[in-house]
Coordinates of C-alpha atoms in Angstrom, one line a residue:
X1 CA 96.2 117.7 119.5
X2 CA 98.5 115.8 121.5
X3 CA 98.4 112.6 120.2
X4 CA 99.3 112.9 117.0
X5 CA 101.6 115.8 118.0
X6 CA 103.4 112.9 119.8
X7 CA 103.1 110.2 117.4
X8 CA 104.7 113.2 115.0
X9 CA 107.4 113.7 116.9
X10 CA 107.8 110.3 118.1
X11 CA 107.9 109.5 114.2
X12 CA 110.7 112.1 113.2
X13 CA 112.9 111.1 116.7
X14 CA 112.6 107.5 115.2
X15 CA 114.0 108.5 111.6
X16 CA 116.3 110.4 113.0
X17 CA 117.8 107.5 114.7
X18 CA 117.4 105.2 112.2
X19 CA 120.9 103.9 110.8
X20 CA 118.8 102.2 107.4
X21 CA 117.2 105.8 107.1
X22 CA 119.7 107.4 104.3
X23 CA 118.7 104.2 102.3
X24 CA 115.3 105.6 101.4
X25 CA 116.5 107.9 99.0
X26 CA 117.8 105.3 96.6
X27 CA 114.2 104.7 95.7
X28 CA 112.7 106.7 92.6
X29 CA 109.8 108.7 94.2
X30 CA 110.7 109.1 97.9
X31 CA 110.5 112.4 97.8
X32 CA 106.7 112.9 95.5
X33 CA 104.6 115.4 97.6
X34 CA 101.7 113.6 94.9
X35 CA 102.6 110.5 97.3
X36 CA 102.9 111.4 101.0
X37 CA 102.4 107.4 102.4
X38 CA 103.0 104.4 100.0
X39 CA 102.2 101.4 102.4
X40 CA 101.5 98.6 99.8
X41 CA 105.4 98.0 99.3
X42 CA 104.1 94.2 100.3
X43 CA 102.0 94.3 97.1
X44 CA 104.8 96.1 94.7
X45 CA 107.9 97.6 95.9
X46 CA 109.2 101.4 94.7
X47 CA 111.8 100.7 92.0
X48 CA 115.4 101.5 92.7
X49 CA 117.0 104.7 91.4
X50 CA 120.0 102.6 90.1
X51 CA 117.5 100.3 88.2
X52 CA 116.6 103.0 85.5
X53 CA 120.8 103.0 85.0
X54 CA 120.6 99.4 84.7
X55 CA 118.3 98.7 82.3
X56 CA 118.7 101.9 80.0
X57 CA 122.2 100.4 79.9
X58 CA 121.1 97.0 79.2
X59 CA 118.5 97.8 76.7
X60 CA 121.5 99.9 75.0
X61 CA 124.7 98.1 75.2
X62 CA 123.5 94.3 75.8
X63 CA 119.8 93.8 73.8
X64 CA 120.8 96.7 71.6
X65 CA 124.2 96.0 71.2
X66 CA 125.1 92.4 71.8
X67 CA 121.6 91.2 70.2
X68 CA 121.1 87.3 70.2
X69 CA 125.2 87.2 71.0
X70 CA 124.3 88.4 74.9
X71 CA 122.4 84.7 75.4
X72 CA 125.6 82.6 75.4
X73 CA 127.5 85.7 76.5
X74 CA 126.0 85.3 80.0
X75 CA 122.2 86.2 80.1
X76 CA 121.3 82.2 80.0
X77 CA 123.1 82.0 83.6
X78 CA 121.4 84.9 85.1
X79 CA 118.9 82.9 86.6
X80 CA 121.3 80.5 88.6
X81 CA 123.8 83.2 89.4
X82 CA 121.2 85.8 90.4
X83 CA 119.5 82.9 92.3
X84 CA 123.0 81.5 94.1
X85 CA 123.4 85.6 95.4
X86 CA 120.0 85.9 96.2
X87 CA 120.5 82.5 98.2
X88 CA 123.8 84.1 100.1
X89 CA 122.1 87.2 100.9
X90 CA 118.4 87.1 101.7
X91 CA 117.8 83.2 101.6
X92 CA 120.2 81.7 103.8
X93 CA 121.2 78.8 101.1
X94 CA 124.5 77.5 99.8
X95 CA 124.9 78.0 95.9
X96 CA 123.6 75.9 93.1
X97 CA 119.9 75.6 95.3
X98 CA 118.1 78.8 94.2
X99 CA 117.0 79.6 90.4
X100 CA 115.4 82.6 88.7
X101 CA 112.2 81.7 86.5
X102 CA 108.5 81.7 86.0
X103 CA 105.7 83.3 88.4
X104 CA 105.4 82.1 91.6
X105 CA 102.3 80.4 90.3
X106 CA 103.8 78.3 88.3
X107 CA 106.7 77.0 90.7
X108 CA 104.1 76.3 92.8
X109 CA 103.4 73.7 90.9
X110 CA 106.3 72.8 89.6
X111 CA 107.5 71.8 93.5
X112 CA 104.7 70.3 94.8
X113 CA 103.8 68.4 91.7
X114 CA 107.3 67.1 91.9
X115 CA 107.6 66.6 95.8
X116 CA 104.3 64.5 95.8
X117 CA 105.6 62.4 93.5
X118 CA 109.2 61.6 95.1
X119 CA 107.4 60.6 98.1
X120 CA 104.1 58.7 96.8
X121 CA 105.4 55.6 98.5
X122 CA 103.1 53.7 95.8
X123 CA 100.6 55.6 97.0
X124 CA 100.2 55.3 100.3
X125 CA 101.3 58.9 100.9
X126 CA 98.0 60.3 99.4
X127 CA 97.6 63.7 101.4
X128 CA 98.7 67.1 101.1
X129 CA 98.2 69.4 104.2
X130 CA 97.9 73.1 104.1
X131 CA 96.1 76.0 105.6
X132 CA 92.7 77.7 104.9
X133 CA 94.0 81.3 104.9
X134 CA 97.2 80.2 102.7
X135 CA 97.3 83.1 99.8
X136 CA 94.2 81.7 96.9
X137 CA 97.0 81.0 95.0
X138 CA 98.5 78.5 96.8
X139 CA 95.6 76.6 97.4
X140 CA 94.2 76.9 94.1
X141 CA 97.3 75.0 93.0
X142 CA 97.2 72.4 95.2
X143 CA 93.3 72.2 94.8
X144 CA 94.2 71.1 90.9
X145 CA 97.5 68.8 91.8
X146 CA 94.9 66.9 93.9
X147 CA 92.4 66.4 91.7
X148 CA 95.4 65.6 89.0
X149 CA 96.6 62.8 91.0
X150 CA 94.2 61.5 93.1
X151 CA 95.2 63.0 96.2
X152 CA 93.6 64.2 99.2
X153 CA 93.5 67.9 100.8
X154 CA 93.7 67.8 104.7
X155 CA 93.3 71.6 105.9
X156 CA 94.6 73.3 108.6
X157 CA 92.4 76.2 110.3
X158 CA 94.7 79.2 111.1
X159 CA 94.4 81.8 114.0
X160 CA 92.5 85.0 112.6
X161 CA 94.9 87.4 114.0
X162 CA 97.9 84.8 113.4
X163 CA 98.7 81.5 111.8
X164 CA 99.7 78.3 111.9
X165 CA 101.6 76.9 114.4
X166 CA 103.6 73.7 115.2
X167 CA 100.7 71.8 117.4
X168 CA 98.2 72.1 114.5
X169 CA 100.5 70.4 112.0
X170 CA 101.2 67.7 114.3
X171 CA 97.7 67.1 114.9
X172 CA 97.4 66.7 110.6
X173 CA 100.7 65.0 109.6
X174 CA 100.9 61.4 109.4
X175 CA 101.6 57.9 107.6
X176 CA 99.8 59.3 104.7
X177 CA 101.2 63.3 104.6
X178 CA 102.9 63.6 101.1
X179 CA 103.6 67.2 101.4
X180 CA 102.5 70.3 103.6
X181 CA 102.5 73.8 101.7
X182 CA 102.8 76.9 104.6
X183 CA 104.0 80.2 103.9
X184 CA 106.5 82.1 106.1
X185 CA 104.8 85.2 106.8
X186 CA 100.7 84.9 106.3
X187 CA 99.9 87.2 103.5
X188 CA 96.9 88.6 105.6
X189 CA 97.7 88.4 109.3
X190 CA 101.9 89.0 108.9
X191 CA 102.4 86.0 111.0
X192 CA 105.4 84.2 110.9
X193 CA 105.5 80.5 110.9
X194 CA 108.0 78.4 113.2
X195 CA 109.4 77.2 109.9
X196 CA 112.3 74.8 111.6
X197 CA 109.7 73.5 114.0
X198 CA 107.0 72.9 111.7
X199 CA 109.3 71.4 109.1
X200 CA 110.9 69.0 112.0
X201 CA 107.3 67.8 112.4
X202 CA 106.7 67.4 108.6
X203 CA 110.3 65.5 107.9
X204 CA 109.1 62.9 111.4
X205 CA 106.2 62.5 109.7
X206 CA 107.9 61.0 106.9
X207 CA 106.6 63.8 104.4
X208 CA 108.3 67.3 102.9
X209 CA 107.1 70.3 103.1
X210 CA 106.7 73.7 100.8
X211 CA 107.5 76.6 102.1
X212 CA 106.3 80.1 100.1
X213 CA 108.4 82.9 101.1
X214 CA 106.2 85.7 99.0
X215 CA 105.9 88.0 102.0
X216 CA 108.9 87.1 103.9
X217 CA 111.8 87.0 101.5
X218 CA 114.0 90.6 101.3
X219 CA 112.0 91.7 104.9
X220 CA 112.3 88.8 107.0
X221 CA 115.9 86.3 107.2
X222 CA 115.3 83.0 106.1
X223 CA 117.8 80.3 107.1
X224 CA 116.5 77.3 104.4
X225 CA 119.7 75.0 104.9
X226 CA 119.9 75.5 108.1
X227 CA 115.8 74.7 108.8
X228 CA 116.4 71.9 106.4
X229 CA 113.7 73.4 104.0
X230 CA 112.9 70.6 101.2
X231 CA 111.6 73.2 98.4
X232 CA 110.5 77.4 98.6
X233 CA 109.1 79.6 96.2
X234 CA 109.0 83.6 96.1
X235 CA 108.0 86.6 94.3
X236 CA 110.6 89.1 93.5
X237 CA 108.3 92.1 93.0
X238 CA 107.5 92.6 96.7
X239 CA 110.5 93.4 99.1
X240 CA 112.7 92.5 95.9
X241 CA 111.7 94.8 94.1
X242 CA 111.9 93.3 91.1
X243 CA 108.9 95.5 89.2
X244 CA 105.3 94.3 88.1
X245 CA 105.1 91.0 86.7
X246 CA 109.0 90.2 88.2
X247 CA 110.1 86.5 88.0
X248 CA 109.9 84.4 90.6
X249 CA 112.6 82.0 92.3
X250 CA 112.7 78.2 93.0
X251 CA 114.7 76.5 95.9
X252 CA 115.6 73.0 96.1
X253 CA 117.4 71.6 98.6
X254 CA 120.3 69.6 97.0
X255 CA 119.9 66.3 98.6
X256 CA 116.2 66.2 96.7
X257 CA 117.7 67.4 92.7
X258 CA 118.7 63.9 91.5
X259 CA 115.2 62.7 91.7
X260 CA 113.4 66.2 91.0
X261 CA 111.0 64.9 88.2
X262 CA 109.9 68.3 85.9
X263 CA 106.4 68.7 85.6
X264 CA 106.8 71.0 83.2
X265 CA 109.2 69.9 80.6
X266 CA 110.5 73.0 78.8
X267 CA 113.6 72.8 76.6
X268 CA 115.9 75.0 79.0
X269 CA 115.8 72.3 82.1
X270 CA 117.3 69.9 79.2
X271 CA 120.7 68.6 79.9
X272 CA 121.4 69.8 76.6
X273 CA 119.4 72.5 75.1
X274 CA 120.9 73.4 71.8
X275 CA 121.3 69.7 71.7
X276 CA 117.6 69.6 70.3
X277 CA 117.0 66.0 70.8
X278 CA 114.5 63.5 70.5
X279 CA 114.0 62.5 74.5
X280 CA 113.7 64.9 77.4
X281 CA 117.2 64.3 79.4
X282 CA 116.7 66.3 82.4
X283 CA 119.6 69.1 83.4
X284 CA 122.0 67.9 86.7
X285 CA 121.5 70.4 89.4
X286 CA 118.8 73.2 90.5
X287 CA 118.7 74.0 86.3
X288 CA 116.4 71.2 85.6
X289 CA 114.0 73.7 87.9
X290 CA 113.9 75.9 84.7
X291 CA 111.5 75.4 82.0
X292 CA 111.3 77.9 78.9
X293 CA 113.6 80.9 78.3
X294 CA 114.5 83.6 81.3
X295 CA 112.7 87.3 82.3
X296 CA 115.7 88.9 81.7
X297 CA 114.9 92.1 82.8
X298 CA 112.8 91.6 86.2
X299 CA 115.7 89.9 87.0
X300 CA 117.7 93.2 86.7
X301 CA 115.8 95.2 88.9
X302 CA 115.9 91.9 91.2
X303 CA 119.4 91.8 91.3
X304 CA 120.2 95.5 91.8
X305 CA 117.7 95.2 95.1
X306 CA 119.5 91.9 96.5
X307 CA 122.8 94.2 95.8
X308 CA 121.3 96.6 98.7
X309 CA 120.2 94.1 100.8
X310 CA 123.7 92.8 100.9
X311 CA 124.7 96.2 101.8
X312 CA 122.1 96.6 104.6
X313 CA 122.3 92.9 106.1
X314 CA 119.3 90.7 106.1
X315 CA 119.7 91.7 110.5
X316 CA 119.7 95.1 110.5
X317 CA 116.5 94.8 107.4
X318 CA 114.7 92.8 109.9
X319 CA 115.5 95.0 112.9
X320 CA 114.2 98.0 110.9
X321 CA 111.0 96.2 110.1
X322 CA 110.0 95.0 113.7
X323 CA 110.4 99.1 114.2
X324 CA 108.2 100.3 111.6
X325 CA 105.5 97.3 112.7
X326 CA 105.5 98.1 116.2
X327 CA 105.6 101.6 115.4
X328 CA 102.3 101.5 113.7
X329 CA 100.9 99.3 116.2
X330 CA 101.3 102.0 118.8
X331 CA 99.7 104.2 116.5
X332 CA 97.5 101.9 116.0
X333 CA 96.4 101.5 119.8
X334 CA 95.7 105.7 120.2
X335 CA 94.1 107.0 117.1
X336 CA 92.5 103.7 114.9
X337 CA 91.5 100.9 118.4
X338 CA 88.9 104.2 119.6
X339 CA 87.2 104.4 116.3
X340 CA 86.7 100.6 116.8
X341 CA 89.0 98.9 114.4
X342 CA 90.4 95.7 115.6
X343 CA 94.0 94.8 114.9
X344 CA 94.2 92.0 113.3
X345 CA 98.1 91.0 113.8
X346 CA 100.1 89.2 116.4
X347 CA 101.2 92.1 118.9
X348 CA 105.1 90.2 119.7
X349 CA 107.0 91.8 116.7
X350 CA 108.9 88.6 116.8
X351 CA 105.5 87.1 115.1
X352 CA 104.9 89.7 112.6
X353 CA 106.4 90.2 109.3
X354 CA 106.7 93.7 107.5
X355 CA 102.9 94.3 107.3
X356 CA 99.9 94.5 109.8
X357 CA 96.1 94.3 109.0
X358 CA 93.5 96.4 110.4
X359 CA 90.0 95.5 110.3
X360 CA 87.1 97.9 110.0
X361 CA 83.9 97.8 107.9
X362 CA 84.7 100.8 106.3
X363 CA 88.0 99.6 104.8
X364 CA 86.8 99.0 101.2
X365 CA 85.4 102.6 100.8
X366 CA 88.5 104.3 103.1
X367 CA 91.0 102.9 100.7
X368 CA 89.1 103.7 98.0
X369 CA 89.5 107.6 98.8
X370 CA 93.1 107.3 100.0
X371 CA 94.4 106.0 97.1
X372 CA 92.6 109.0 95.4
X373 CA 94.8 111.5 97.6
X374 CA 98.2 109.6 97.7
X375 CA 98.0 107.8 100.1
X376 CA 98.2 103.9 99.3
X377 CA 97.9 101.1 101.6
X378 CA 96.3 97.6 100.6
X379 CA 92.5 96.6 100.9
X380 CA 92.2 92.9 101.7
X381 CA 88.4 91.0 101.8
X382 CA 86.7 91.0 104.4
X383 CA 87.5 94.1 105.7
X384 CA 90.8 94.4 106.3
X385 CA 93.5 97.8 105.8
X386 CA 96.7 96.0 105.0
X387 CA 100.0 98.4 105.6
X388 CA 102.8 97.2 103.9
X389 CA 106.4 98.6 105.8
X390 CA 109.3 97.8 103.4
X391 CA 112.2 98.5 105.5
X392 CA 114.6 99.8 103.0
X393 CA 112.4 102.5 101.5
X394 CA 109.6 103.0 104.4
X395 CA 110.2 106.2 107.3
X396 CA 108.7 106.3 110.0
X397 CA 107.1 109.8 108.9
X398 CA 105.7 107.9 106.0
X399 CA 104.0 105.1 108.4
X400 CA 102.0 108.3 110.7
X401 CA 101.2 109.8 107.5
X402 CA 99.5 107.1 106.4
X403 CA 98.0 105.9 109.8
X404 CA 96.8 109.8 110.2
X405 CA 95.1 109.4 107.3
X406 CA 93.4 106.4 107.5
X407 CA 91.8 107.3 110.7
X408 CA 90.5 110.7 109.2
X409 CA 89.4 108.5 106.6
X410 CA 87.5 106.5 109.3
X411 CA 85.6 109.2 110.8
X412 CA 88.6 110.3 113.5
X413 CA 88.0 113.0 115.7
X414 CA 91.2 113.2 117.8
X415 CA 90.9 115.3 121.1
X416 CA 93.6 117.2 123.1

């Protein structure tokens, strides 16, 4: 069969080639025959080899050893130090913006609750803009701020097969835009947003805007000081690799922490914690962010990803991704476009983020059955086959494996 004799070979020339390729084995399960294609590293990353070290030694020498002693021995900074590297590394922001803490649920909130209320203007600024095919999550917060304070939802529609661009936010931004809340990379579509455009439009507007980095951060560079981001929120158990339930992170730009008013008034954003007093006196810097005590150990396996990111470079991470996307795309094109599924993904690689959807009705069922033989992309309603691409533990051989399947899975008949 020459086609996926090609795409085969075309596959092993690619890994073969690949200067991120020897990276792959630093991820527990690389190797399991039980898993031939694990394509849902955009829902929960592998875990790192060195990760098993790390927190065997941790639970051993630190919690076993050190006991209570290890909180003022350094596991109460984790969250700013991990967050000032993850900042350097994968973020593209100076130290003291980025923390460790929470879900990304709850930061969420935590931003926009406190970004609508900097810029209320008495008032006046009564709207918050987003995007119909923003992650539920998102929108489910910003659903309940609004109702909380009396503000408005004005929604953006989105491209099916893209996102949202600069020309739609200008047509919703105006006198009354408190905040717009966007995500980087379009957790269905893999679109990436013109983030320093977009947030250009949102800052002439006189508003701020929210940026959620869930599917972009550890696969695509960010640059938040220099697109003059006002707040971001992550996961760290996608491309971070962080581990199921993994904190997430907070970043606020430094010129908006003095009047960064805590939604959420937990005892660790206090200027004085052990202080225990009366009044909530909120902490200088990106710590009044943090509410109740650290995740220590998702932050672990968090940090021991950043560590091989930094090895890599955020460049060459992104240069292997647009590979591995375009990759499948072409496999894509010859073995799934004849059985009549429809990509639904920007073609330019410089628009897509580590994942592409493919739409077919039988995706519910297909997964289904690959997931019983190994083989594990990511179902997404309507109808959509999601393949997640992590670039540091992803080959190319892993990608066909999984695209061959999927289109014997979808009633593929592949002719010489």
């Amino acid at each position: 069969m020459r086609t996926t004799s090609r795409l085969s070979e075309r596959a092993r020339e690619l890994d073969s080639a690949d200067p991120l390729g020897g990276m792959r084995t630093k991820f527990l399960g690389h190797d399991d025959a039980a898993v031939p294609a694990y394509l849902d590293g955009n829902s929960l990353g592998r875990p790192l080899a060195a990760t098993l070290e790390t927190l065997g030694d941790f639970v051993r020498s630190q919690w076993g050893g050190r006991l209570i002693r290890g909180w003022d021995e350094g596991w109460l900074a984790l969250p700013r130090h991990i967050g000032d590297q993850l900042g350097e590394h994968v973020l593209g922001a100076a130290p003291g913006q980025c923390v460790v803490a929470d879900s990304t649920t709850v930061l969420l909130y935590k931003l926009a609750r406190a970004a609508v209320t900097a810029v209320s203007d008495g008032g006046k600024r009564n709207e918050i803009v987003l995007d119909r095919d923003n992650f539920p999550t998102d929108r489910y917060v910003m659903e309940g701020i609004a109702a909380e304070c009396g503000l408005t939802l004005r929604w953006v529609d989105a491209e099916y097969d893209g996102g949202v661009r600069p020309e739609a936010v200008a047509a919703a931004v105006g006198p009354q835009t408190a905040l717009v809340v966007l995500s980087h990379v379009a957790y269905r579509s893999g679109f990436v947003a013109d983030v320093p455009a977009i947030t250009e439009l949102v800052h002439s507007a006189g508003g701020r805007v929210l940026w959620d980095l869930c599917h972009s951060a550890g696969s695509v560079p960010a640059e938040l000081d220099a697109w003059k981001v006002d707040y971001a929120a992550g996961c760290s158990y996608k491309y971070l690799n962080g581990g199921p339930g993994a904190p997430a992170w907070a970043y606020v730009a430094a010129r908006h922490q003095a009047n960064f008013e805590q939604p959420i008034r937990g005892w660790l954003g206090a200027g004085d914690p052990f202080g225990m007093g009366r009044d909530y006196v909120p902490a200088a810097g990106i710590q009044r962010v943090v509410s109740g005590t650290p995740p220590i150990l998702g932050m672990l396996a968090m940090q021991d990803m950043i560590t091989l990111i930094s090895e890599a470079g955020m460049d060459a991470v992104r240069e292997k991704s647009m590979q591995l996307t375009s990759f499948a795309v072409e496999a894509f094109d010859e073995v799934l476009a004849p059985l009549g599924a429809v990509l639904a993904s920007p073609r330019d690689p410089l628009q897509r983020g580590s994942h592409i959807t493919i739409d077919h009705p039988g995706s519910r069922d297909v997964t289904a059955r690959l997931w019983e033989q190994g083989v594990i992309p990511d179902y997404r309603n309507p109808n959509g086959i999601r393949l997640g691409l992590s670039p540091l533990s992803t080959s190319f051989a892993e990608t066909w494996a999984g695209i061959e399947a999927v289109a014997a899975g979808l009633g593929a008949t592949v002719r010489p």
